[in-house]
Structure formats: C-alpha cells, structure tokens
Amino acid sequence: MRFIICEDYEGMSKAAADILAAEVLLKPNCILGLATGSTPIGMYQEIAEKKLDLSHVTTFNLDEYYPIKSSNEESYHYFMQENFFSKVNVKKENIHMLDGEAEDPQQECDDYERLINKHGRIDLQVLGIGHNGHIGFNEPNSFFRAQTHISNLTQRTIEANSRFFERIEDMPTKSLTMGVGSIMNSKTIVLLASGKEKAAVIKELQKNKVDPQIPATILTVHRDVIVIVDKEAASLL
Ligand code: GLP
C-alpha cells in the first residue's frame, strides 16, 4: 500500500485523475471500477477536463441504494450521470450499475456478479471510504462478504449519508454493493480520502491489520493499492 499525500482536495483530485488517465492511455479498452460520494467529484471533473477518449472503456459502479429510483437526485445513478457520464464519452452500453429499482434485489446482485466476472478483472478500481471504514457499501461486520450483495446500512452510515437527503426518513436503509471479492480482484486500487474526519480511519490502514469491522483494512493485503489523501486526512499518519 502506497500513500500519496497531497496539499489539498484539489491536489488529491488531480493526482487521482492523472492515474486514471494514464490507465486509459495505456489501455484504451480498460475496465474501470467507479465510486460515488463527495470525495471523487473533483477527480471526475478533472478527468472530464482532460477530454480523454473513453469510448472503449467499460465501467462498473460499486454500489447503489436500495430501493431508490434512478431519477431520485440522491441515487448513485443520478450522481454518476450528473458528475461524470454526461461530461465524457463512455458509451451507454459500456456503463454498468446496480439497479436500485430491481424487483428481485438478490437476482440483481447475482446477475451483476456474473457480469463482472464475464468481463474479467477490473483494471483500476476507484474507492472512497466511509468514516466507519466501509468501501462501497461493505459495512463493518464480523466477516467479509466476497460477492455482490444486499447490505443493511449501519446507523453511522445512515447518519453520515442522510446529509444529502431532505429528511433522514427519506434515506434508504439498504443498498446493493459489489463485495470485497471483485474489489480485491482488481489489478490496481486507488482509494481517495479528504478531510480530517477521515484521518482516524486512514490511520487504521497503516496498521496492516485486517479487521472486518473496518472493511477497508482488507486492502492492506492487496499488492497494488494507492491511497491518495489530502493533508487533513493524512494528519494522523
Ligand atoms: C458512500 C459510498 C462509498 C463512499 C462513502 C464516502 O457511503 N457508498 O462508496 O466511499 O460514501 O462518502 P464521502 O466521499 O461523501 O465521504
């Protein structure tokens, strides 16, 4: 695990966009794993400004709330369209996201898992991190879930993410998420964190101790992880 400490959010976003751009230049038909949350927004902006040709790229998003309509402004479908897909030339048929409106959520997870495997390994997986160490919506637990699954959001996640919803009751309490299997199977992983409220969980990554109660710690046994943080998120390292 390598740490890149940047001056600020902008520096973190630029560094992440540069890595992603390099991946696309070296492998135009690469498979990208994409994340949501406030942290990668700057990276998406930077990539859009680079005017890269993403027409051969395939994307898989990590997660989606459940249930949620894709027209809901807080859905990850809406987020991705707004912050990224509307600004770049990824082909619609190459974009893959878990469906928050699926009638049978378990079937949706199984189909998504199969689809990722059919495409092979993700070349570059972008991750944010929750305050509780979640990656995607792999929440703290006594064990890791390898496969795409339905996840019950923890109270801490509901409180943290409800800031985007008008009322806390509007926030779904479940999600569909890629499991740690596909994440760990990715060739390269770039994890982004910004702000002092992420400093404690970033510190946990430095301990090299895998603990399912802090899901991101599994990344410490992956051979190619780059953690890009701003000074505040790095303040306890
Ligand atoms: C959500 C997403 C995660 C993301 C996390 C952090 O819970 N499911 O993938 O990493 O939020 O969000 P933020 O970047 O807004 O702190």
PDB file of C-alpha atoms and ligand atoms in Angstrom:
ATOM      1  CA  MET A   1       0.000   0.000   0.000  1.00  0.00           C
ATOM      2  CA  ARG A   2       1.446   3.316  -1.088  1.00  0.00           C
ATOM      3  CA  PHE A   3       0.362   6.654   0.336  1.00  0.00           C
ATOM      4  CA  ILE A   4       0.397   9.847  -1.713  1.00  0.00           C
ATOM      5  CA  ILE A   5      -0.145  12.884   0.475  1.00  0.00           C
ATOM      6  CA  CYS A   6      -1.404  15.934  -1.393  1.00  0.00           C
ATOM      7  CA  GLU A   7      -1.634  19.526  -0.255  1.00  0.00           C
ATOM      8  CA  ASP A   8      -5.410  19.740  -0.514  1.00  0.00           C
ATOM      9  CA  TYR A   9      -8.578  18.345  -2.099  1.00  0.00           C
ATOM     10  CA  GLU A  10      -7.661  19.756  -5.487  1.00  0.00           C
ATOM     11  CA  GLY A  11      -4.245  18.101  -5.406  1.00  0.00           C
ATOM     12  CA  MET A  12      -5.826  14.791  -4.403  1.00  0.00           C
ATOM     13  CA  SER A  13      -8.335  15.047  -7.254  1.00  0.00           C
ATOM     14  CA  LYS A  14      -5.650  15.880  -9.830  1.00  0.00           C
ATOM     15  CA  ALA A  15      -3.377  13.039  -8.693  1.00  0.00           C
ATOM     16  CA  ALA A  16      -6.233  10.532  -8.943  1.00  0.00           C
ATOM     17  CA  ALA A  17      -7.303  11.841 -12.361  1.00  0.00           C
ATOM     18  CA  ASP A  18      -3.718  11.538 -13.619  1.00  0.00           C
ATOM     19  CA  ILE A  19      -3.534   7.880 -12.584  1.00  0.00           C
ATOM     20  CA  LEU A  20      -6.856   7.137 -14.211  1.00  0.00           C
ATOM     21  CA  ALA A  21      -5.856   8.996 -17.390  1.00  0.00           C
ATOM     22  CA  ALA A  22      -2.603   7.038 -17.566  1.00  0.00           C
ATOM     23  CA  GLU A  23      -4.556   3.785 -17.288  1.00  0.00           C
ATOM     24  CA  VAL A  24      -6.842   4.794 -20.153  1.00  0.00           C
ATOM     25  CA  LEU A  25      -3.939   5.926 -22.346  1.00  0.00           C
ATOM     26  CA  LEU A  26      -2.068   2.685 -21.787  1.00  0.00           C
ATOM     27  CA  LYS A  27      -5.156   0.508 -22.154  1.00  0.00           C
ATOM     28  CA  PRO A  28      -7.959   2.297 -24.033  1.00  0.00           C
ATOM     29  CA  ASN A  29     -10.342  -0.631 -23.503  1.00  0.00           C
ATOM     30  CA  CYS A  30      -9.703  -0.882 -19.764  1.00  0.00           C
ATOM     31  CA  ILE A  31     -12.339  -1.755 -17.171  1.00  0.00           C
ATOM     32  CA  LEU A  32     -12.786   0.922 -14.538  1.00  0.00           C
ATOM     33  CA  GLY A  33     -14.475   0.438 -11.163  1.00  0.00           C
ATOM     34  CA  LEU A  34     -16.119   3.695 -10.140  1.00  0.00           C
ATOM     35  CA  ALA A  35     -17.182   5.159  -6.821  1.00  0.00           C
ATOM     36  CA  THR A  36     -19.611   7.802  -5.620  1.00  0.00           C
ATOM     37  CA  GLY A  37     -19.681  10.081  -2.571  1.00  0.00           C
ATOM     38  CA  SER A  38     -18.449  13.654  -2.314  1.00  0.00           C
ATOM     39  CA  THR A  39     -14.757  12.662  -2.399  1.00  0.00           C
ATOM     40  CA  PRO A  40     -14.346  11.643  -6.084  1.00  0.00           C
ATOM     41  CA  ILE A  41     -16.343  14.582  -7.514  1.00  0.00           C
ATOM     42  CA  GLY A  42     -13.183  16.656  -8.099  1.00  0.00           C
ATOM     43  CA  MET A  43     -11.462  13.703  -9.762  1.00  0.00           C
ATOM     44  CA  TYR A  44     -14.395  13.284 -12.146  1.00  0.00           C
ATOM     45  CA  GLN A  45     -14.230  16.988 -13.016  1.00  0.00           C
ATOM     46  CA  GLU A  46     -10.507  16.770 -13.689  1.00  0.00           C
ATOM     47  CA  ILE A  47     -10.970  13.733 -15.934  1.00  0.00           C
ATOM     48  CA  ALA A  48     -13.727  15.463 -17.886  1.00  0.00           C
ATOM     49  CA  GLU A  49     -11.419  18.451 -18.438  1.00  0.00           C
ATOM     50  CA  LYS A  50      -8.723  16.192 -19.866  1.00  0.00           C
ATOM     51  CA  LYS A  51     -11.059  15.375 -22.777  1.00  0.00           C
ATOM     52  CA  LEU A  52      -9.834  11.786 -22.851  1.00  0.00           C
ATOM     53  CA  ASP A  53     -11.282   9.319 -25.286  1.00  0.00           C
ATOM     54  CA  LEU A  54     -13.262   6.941 -23.081  1.00  0.00           C
ATOM     55  CA  SER A  55     -15.236   5.400 -25.910  1.00  0.00           C
ATOM     56  CA  HIS A  56     -13.642   1.969 -25.440  1.00  0.00           C
ATOM     57  CA  VAL A  57     -13.743   1.987 -21.641  1.00  0.00           C
ATOM     58  CA  THR A  58     -16.125  -0.222 -19.655  1.00  0.00           C
ATOM     59  CA  THR A  59     -17.270   0.877 -16.199  1.00  0.00           C
ATOM     60  CA  PHE A  60     -18.720  -0.895 -13.186  1.00  0.00           C
ATOM     61  CA  ASN A  61     -20.011   1.164 -10.299  1.00  0.00           C
ATOM     62  CA  LEU A  62     -19.564  -0.090  -6.799  1.00  0.00           C
ATOM     63  CA  ASP A  63     -22.997   0.331  -5.320  1.00  0.00           C
ATOM     64  CA  GLU A  64     -26.466   1.838  -5.242  1.00  0.00           C
ATOM     65  CA  TYR A  65     -29.021   2.491  -2.535  1.00  0.00           C
ATOM     66  CA  TYR A  66     -31.964   0.102  -2.335  1.00  0.00           C
ATOM     67  CA  PRO A  67     -34.720   0.759  -3.042  1.00  0.00           C
ATOM     68  CA  ILE A  68     -34.292   4.008  -4.926  1.00  0.00           C
ATOM     69  CA  LYS A  69     -35.476   5.346  -8.272  1.00  0.00           C
ATOM     70  CA  SER A  70     -32.695   6.293 -10.661  1.00  0.00           C
ATOM     71  CA  SER A  71     -34.491   9.613 -11.169  1.00  0.00           C
ATOM     72  CA  ASN A  72     -34.030  10.404  -7.450  1.00  0.00           C
ATOM     73  CA  GLU A  73     -31.344  13.080  -7.219  1.00  0.00           C
ATOM     74  CA  GLU A  74     -29.671  11.195  -4.370  1.00  0.00           C
ATOM     75  CA  SER A  75     -29.399   7.939  -6.281  1.00  0.00           C
ATOM     76  CA  TYR A  76     -25.939   6.955  -7.455  1.00  0.00           C
ATOM     77  CA  HIS A  77     -27.343   6.632 -10.986  1.00  0.00           C
ATOM     78  CA  TYR A  78     -28.213  10.317 -10.865  1.00  0.00           C
ATOM     79  CA  PHE A  79     -24.867  11.172  -9.270  1.00  0.00           C
ATOM     80  CA  MET A  80     -22.854   9.412 -11.952  1.00  0.00           C
ATOM     81  CA  GLN A  81     -24.849  10.939 -14.765  1.00  0.00           C
ATOM     82  CA  GLU A  82     -24.546  14.414 -13.271  1.00  0.00           C
ATOM     83  CA  ASN A  83     -20.891  14.294 -12.257  1.00  0.00           C
ATOM     84  CA  PHE A  84     -19.340  12.120 -14.904  1.00  0.00           C
ATOM     85  CA  PHE A  85     -21.199  10.289 -17.642  1.00  0.00           C
ATOM     86  CA  SER A  86     -22.871  13.420 -19.046  1.00  0.00           C
ATOM     87  CA  LYS A  87     -19.420  15.023 -19.454  1.00  0.00           C
ATOM     88  CA  VAL A  88     -17.433  12.201 -21.056  1.00  0.00           C
ATOM     89  CA  ASN A  89     -17.863   9.816 -23.966  1.00  0.00           C
ATOM     90  CA  VAL A  90     -18.239   6.469 -22.173  1.00  0.00           C
ATOM     91  CA  LYS A  91     -20.738   4.528 -24.272  1.00  0.00           C
ATOM     92  CA  LYS A  92     -24.075   3.890 -22.588  1.00  0.00           C
ATOM     93  CA  GLU A  93     -23.834   0.171 -23.285  1.00  0.00           C
ATOM     94  CA  ASN A  94     -20.466   0.038 -21.511  1.00  0.00           C
ATOM     95  CA  ILE A  95     -21.786   1.551 -18.264  1.00  0.00           C
ATOM     96  CA  HIS A  96     -22.805  -0.921 -15.578  1.00  0.00           C
ATOM     97  CA  MET A  97     -24.569  -0.025 -12.363  1.00  0.00           C
ATOM     98  CA  LEU A  98     -26.588  -1.977  -9.834  1.00  0.00           C
ATOM     99  CA  ASP A  99     -30.301  -1.262 -10.248  1.00  0.00           C
ATOM    100  CA  GLY A 100     -31.897   0.294  -7.172  1.00  0.00           C
ATOM    101  CA  GLU A 101     -35.321  -0.372  -8.717  1.00  0.00           C
ATOM    102  CA  ALA A 102     -34.784  -4.102  -9.288  1.00  0.00           C
ATOM    103  CA  GLU A 103     -37.822  -6.174  -8.305  1.00  0.00           C
ATOM    104  CA  ASP A 104     -35.650  -9.012  -7.110  1.00  0.00           C
ATOM    105  CA  PRO A 105     -32.566  -7.477  -5.464  1.00  0.00           C
ATOM    106  CA  GLN A 106     -30.843 -10.813  -4.855  1.00  0.00           C
ATOM    107  CA  GLN A 107     -31.198 -11.712  -8.518  1.00  0.00           C
ATOM    108  CA  GLU A 108     -29.836  -8.275  -9.415  1.00  0.00           C
ATOM    109  CA  CYS A 109     -26.756  -8.909  -7.234  1.00  0.00           C
ATOM    110  CA  ASP A 110     -26.196 -12.371  -8.725  1.00  0.00           C
ATOM    111  CA  ASP A 111     -26.514 -11.012 -12.279  1.00  0.00           C
ATOM    112  CA  TYR A 112     -24.088  -8.168 -11.522  1.00  0.00           C
ATOM    113  CA  GLU A 113     -21.551 -10.560 -10.051  1.00  0.00           C
ATOM    114  CA  ARG A 114     -21.783 -12.745 -13.158  1.00  0.00           C
ATOM    115  CA  LEU A 115     -21.429  -9.723 -15.433  1.00  0.00           C
ATOM    116  CA  ILE A 116     -18.263  -8.511 -13.702  1.00  0.00           C
ATOM    117  CA  ASN A 117     -16.764 -11.980 -13.892  1.00  0.00           C
ATOM    118  CA  LYS A 118     -17.697 -12.260 -17.564  1.00  0.00           C
ATOM    119  CA  HIS A 119     -15.687  -9.115 -18.259  1.00  0.00           C
ATOM    120  CA  GLY A 120     -12.703 -10.391 -16.282  1.00  0.00           C
ATOM    121  CA  ARG A 121     -10.790  -8.347 -13.730  1.00  0.00           C
ATOM    122  CA  ILE A 122     -11.341  -4.660 -13.138  1.00  0.00           C
ATOM    123  CA  ASP A 123      -8.147  -2.870 -14.196  1.00  0.00           C
ATOM    124  CA  LEU A 124      -8.465   0.149 -11.943  1.00  0.00           C
ATOM    125  CA  GLN A 125     -10.888   0.410  -9.049  1.00  0.00           C
ATOM    126  CA  VAL A 126     -11.526   3.825  -7.507  1.00  0.00           C
ATOM    127  CA  LEU A 127     -12.704   3.833  -3.895  1.00  0.00           C
ATOM    128  CA  GLY A 128     -13.783   6.376  -1.331  1.00  0.00           C
ATOM    129  CA  ILE A 129     -14.003   5.380   2.313  1.00  0.00           C
ATOM    130  CA  GLY A 130     -16.730   5.746   4.930  1.00  0.00           C
ATOM    131  CA  HIS A 131     -15.932   7.072   8.410  1.00  0.00           C
ATOM    132  CA  ASN A 132     -16.509   3.546   9.654  1.00  0.00           C
ATOM    133  CA  GLY A 133     -14.117   2.099   7.080  1.00  0.00           C
ATOM    134  CA  HIS A 134     -16.726   0.922   4.592  1.00  0.00           C
ATOM    135  CA  ILE A 135     -15.741   0.538   0.952  1.00  0.00           C
ATOM    136  CA  GLY A 136     -18.630   0.583  -1.490  1.00  0.00           C
ATOM    137  CA  PHE A 137     -21.336  -0.356   0.989  1.00  0.00           C
ATOM    138  CA  ASN A 138     -19.361  -3.202   2.557  1.00  0.00           C
ATOM    139  CA  GLU A 139     -20.267  -2.301   6.106  1.00  0.00           C
ATOM    140  CA  PRO A 140     -18.442  -3.305   9.325  1.00  0.00           C
ATOM    141  CA  ASN A 141     -19.259  -6.893  10.171  1.00  0.00           C
ATOM    142  CA  SER A 142     -17.755  -9.943  11.829  1.00  0.00           C
ATOM    143  CA  PHE A 143     -16.836 -11.322   8.387  1.00  0.00           C
ATOM    144  CA  PHE A 144     -16.193 -10.131   4.826  1.00  0.00           C
ATOM    145  CA  ARG A 145     -18.691 -10.685   2.007  1.00  0.00           C
ATOM    146  CA  ALA A 146     -16.869 -11.562  -1.211  1.00  0.00           C
ATOM    147  CA  GLN A 147     -19.777 -11.334  -3.625  1.00  0.00           C
ATOM    148  CA  THR A 148     -22.159  -8.604  -4.702  1.00  0.00           C
ATOM    149  CA  HIS A 149     -24.817  -8.467  -2.005  1.00  0.00           C
ATOM    150  CA  ILE A 150     -27.668  -6.630  -0.319  1.00  0.00           C
ATOM    151  CA  SER A 151     -26.241  -4.658   2.568  1.00  0.00           C
ATOM    152  CA  ASN A 152     -28.050  -3.244   5.581  1.00  0.00           C
ATOM    153  CA  LEU A 153     -26.614   0.200   6.195  1.00  0.00           C
ATOM    154  CA  THR A 154     -25.306   0.844   9.676  1.00  0.00           C
ATOM    155  CA  GLN A 155     -26.709   3.668  11.773  1.00  0.00           C
ATOM    156  CA  ARG A 156     -23.422   5.542  11.345  1.00  0.00           C
ATOM    157  CA  THR A 157     -23.659   5.378   7.554  1.00  0.00           C
ATOM    158  CA  ILE A 158     -27.317   6.391   7.604  1.00  0.00           C
ATOM    159  CA  GLU A 159     -26.434   9.402   9.745  1.00  0.00           C
ATOM    160  CA  ALA A 160     -23.435  10.345   7.584  1.00  0.00           C
ATOM    161  CA  ASN A 161     -25.189   9.976   4.214  1.00  0.00           C
ATOM    162  CA  SER A 162     -28.542  11.410   5.295  1.00  0.00           C
ATOM    163  CA  ARG A 163     -26.936  14.847   4.923  1.00  0.00           C
ATOM    164  CA  PHE A 164     -27.740  14.578   1.227  1.00  0.00           C
ATOM    165  CA  PHE A 165     -31.412  13.698   1.736  1.00  0.00           C
ATOM    166  CA  GLU A 166     -34.084  16.202   2.693  1.00  0.00           C
ATOM    167  CA  ARG A 167     -35.200  14.125   5.695  1.00  0.00           C
ATOM    168  CA  ILE A 168     -33.392  11.204   7.352  1.00  0.00           C
ATOM    169  CA  GLU A 169     -36.559   9.087   6.779  1.00  0.00           C
ATOM    170  CA  ASP A 170     -36.092   9.549   3.021  1.00  0.00           C
ATOM    171  CA  MET A 171     -32.810   7.710   3.072  1.00  0.00           C
ATOM    172  CA  PRO A 172     -32.923   4.026   2.110  1.00  0.00           C
ATOM    173  CA  THR A 173     -31.617   1.730   4.839  1.00  0.00           C
ATOM    174  CA  LYS A 174     -30.297  -0.859   2.412  1.00  0.00           C
ATOM    175  CA  SER A 175     -28.034  -0.901  -0.587  1.00  0.00           C
ATOM    176  CA  LEU A 176     -26.715  -3.235  -3.265  1.00  0.00           C
ATOM    177  CA  THR A 177     -22.949  -3.385  -3.313  1.00  0.00           C
ATOM    178  CA  MET A 178     -20.064  -5.099  -5.006  1.00  0.00           C
ATOM    179  CA  GLY A 179     -18.419  -7.377  -2.454  1.00  0.00           C
ATOM    180  CA  VAL A 180     -14.779  -7.290  -1.421  1.00  0.00           C
ATOM    181  CA  GLY A 181     -14.040 -10.165  -3.854  1.00  0.00           C
ATOM    182  CA  SER A 182     -14.343  -8.054  -7.016  1.00  0.00           C
ATOM    183  CA  ILE A 183     -12.626  -5.129  -5.323  1.00  0.00           C
ATOM    184  CA  MET A 184      -9.681  -7.277  -4.224  1.00  0.00           C
ATOM    185  CA  ASN A 185      -9.563  -8.936  -7.639  1.00  0.00           C
ATOM    186  CA  SER A 186      -8.948  -5.527  -9.285  1.00  0.00           C
ATOM    187  CA  LYS A 187      -5.449  -5.094 -10.664  1.00  0.00           C
ATOM    188  CA  THR A 188      -4.945  -1.661  -9.144  1.00  0.00           C
ATOM    189  CA  ILE A 189      -6.963   0.128  -6.464  1.00  0.00           C
ATOM    190  CA  VAL A 190      -6.932   3.867  -5.850  1.00  0.00           C
ATOM    191  CA  LEU A 191      -8.509   4.925  -2.573  1.00  0.00           C
ATOM    192  CA  LEU A 192      -9.255   8.609  -2.013  1.00  0.00           C
ATOM    193  CA  ALA A 193      -9.853  10.410   1.261  1.00  0.00           C
ATOM    194  CA  SER A 194     -10.086  14.047   2.140  1.00  0.00           C
ATOM    195  CA  GLY A 195     -10.690  15.998   5.346  1.00  0.00           C
ATOM    196  CA  LYS A 196      -9.838  15.494   8.993  1.00  0.00           C
ATOM    197  CA  GLU A 197     -12.944  13.403   9.692  1.00  0.00           C
ATOM    198  CA  LYS A 198     -11.297  10.636   7.607  1.00  0.00           C
ATOM    199  CA  ALA A 199      -7.926  10.848   9.417  1.00  0.00           C
ATOM    200  CA  ALA A 200      -8.724   8.181  12.025  1.00  0.00           C
ATOM    201  CA  VAL A 201      -9.857   5.579   9.514  1.00  0.00           C
ATOM    202  CA  ILE A 202      -6.866   6.307   7.233  1.00  0.00           C
ATOM    203  CA  LYS A 203      -4.607   5.731  10.220  1.00  0.00           C
ATOM    204  CA  GLU A 204      -6.153   2.251  10.575  1.00  0.00           C
ATOM    205  CA  LEU A 205      -4.865   1.353   7.090  1.00  0.00           C
ATOM    206  CA  GLN A 206      -1.320   1.966   8.206  1.00  0.00           C
ATOM    207  CA  LYS A 207      -1.566  -0.673  10.930  1.00  0.00           C
ATOM    208  CA  ASN A 208      -1.558  -3.546   8.407  1.00  0.00           C
ATOM    209  CA  LYS A 209      -4.148  -5.425  10.447  1.00  0.00           C
ATOM    210  CA  VAL A 210      -7.093  -6.909   8.569  1.00  0.00           C
ATOM    211  CA  ASP A 211     -10.312  -6.476  10.528  1.00  0.00           C
ATOM    212  CA  PRO A 212     -13.807  -6.950   9.013  1.00  0.00           C
ATOM    213  CA  GLN A 213     -15.091  -4.369  11.476  1.00  0.00           C
ATOM    214  CA  ILE A 214     -13.057  -1.841   9.442  1.00  0.00           C
ATOM    215  CA  PRO A 215     -13.677  -3.256   5.945  1.00  0.00           C
ATOM    216  CA  ALA A 216     -11.071  -1.117   4.131  1.00  0.00           C
ATOM    217  CA  THR A 217      -8.302  -2.847   6.103  1.00  0.00           C
ATOM    218  CA  ILE A 218      -8.585  -5.803   3.715  1.00  0.00           C
ATOM    219  CA  LEU A 219      -6.854  -3.582   1.162  1.00  0.00           C
ATOM    220  CA  THR A 220      -3.640  -3.823   3.161  1.00  0.00           C
ATOM    221  CA  VAL A 221      -3.096  -7.322   1.740  1.00  0.00           C
ATOM    222  CA  HIS A 222      -3.658  -6.259  -1.887  1.00  0.00           C
ATOM    223  CA  ARG A 223      -0.465  -5.934  -3.933  1.00  0.00           C
ATOM    224  CA  ASP A 224      -1.251  -2.644  -5.712  1.00  0.00           C
ATOM    225  CA  VAL A 225      -3.163  -0.086  -3.678  1.00  0.00           C
ATOM    226  CA  ILE A 226      -2.521   3.641  -3.877  1.00  0.00           C
ATOM    227  CA  VAL A 227      -4.080   5.715  -1.106  1.00  0.00           C
ATOM    228  CA  ILE A 228      -4.325   9.364  -2.149  1.00  0.00           C
ATOM    229  CA  VAL A 229      -5.109  11.698   0.710  1.00  0.00           C
ATOM    230  CA  ASP A 230      -5.007  15.392   1.421  1.00  0.00           C
ATOM    231  CA  LYS A 231      -3.044  16.746   4.375  1.00  0.00           C
ATOM    232  CA  GLU A 232      -6.023  16.682   6.715  1.00  0.00           C
ATOM    233  CA  ALA A 233      -6.868  13.044   6.035  1.00  0.00           C
ATOM    234  CA  ALA A 234      -3.159  12.267   6.473  1.00  0.00           C
ATOM    235  CA  SER A 235      -2.867  14.201   9.722  1.00  0.00           C
ATOM    236  CA  LEU A 236      -2.653  11.081  11.943  1.00  0.00           C
ATOM    237  CA  LEU A 237      -0.219   9.129   9.754  1.00  0.00           C
TER     238      LEU A 237
HETATM  239  C1  GLP B   1     -20.903   6.232   0.436  1.00  0.00           C
HETATM  240  C2  GLP B   1     -20.439   5.296  -0.675  1.00  0.00           C
HETATM  241  C3  GLP B   1     -18.972   4.976  -0.550  1.00  0.00           C
HETATM  242  C4  GLP B   1     -18.177   6.236  -0.269  1.00  0.00           C
HETATM  243  C5  GLP B   1     -18.631   6.841   1.027  1.00  0.00           C
HETATM  244  C6  GLP B   1     -17.844   8.061   1.449  1.00  0.00           C
HETATM  245  O1  GLP B   1     -21.317   5.575   1.561  1.00  0.00           O
HETATM  246  N1  GLP B   1     -21.178   4.096  -0.725  1.00  0.00           N
HETATM  247  O2  GLP B   1     -18.539   4.336  -1.734  1.00  0.00           O
HETATM  248  O3  GLP B   1     -16.827   5.939  -0.232  1.00  0.00           O
HETATM  249  O4  GLP B   1     -19.975   7.205   0.829  1.00  0.00           O
HETATM  250  O5  GLP B   1     -18.501   9.215   1.034  1.00  0.00           O
HETATM  251  P1  GLP B   1     -17.846  10.645   1.009  1.00  0.00           P
HETATM  252  O6  GLP B   1     -16.863  10.630  -0.100  1.00  0.00           O
HETATM  253  O7  GLP B   1     -19.006  11.563   0.711  1.00  0.00           O
HETATM  254  O8  GLP B   1     -17.230  10.878   2.334  1.00  0.00           O
END
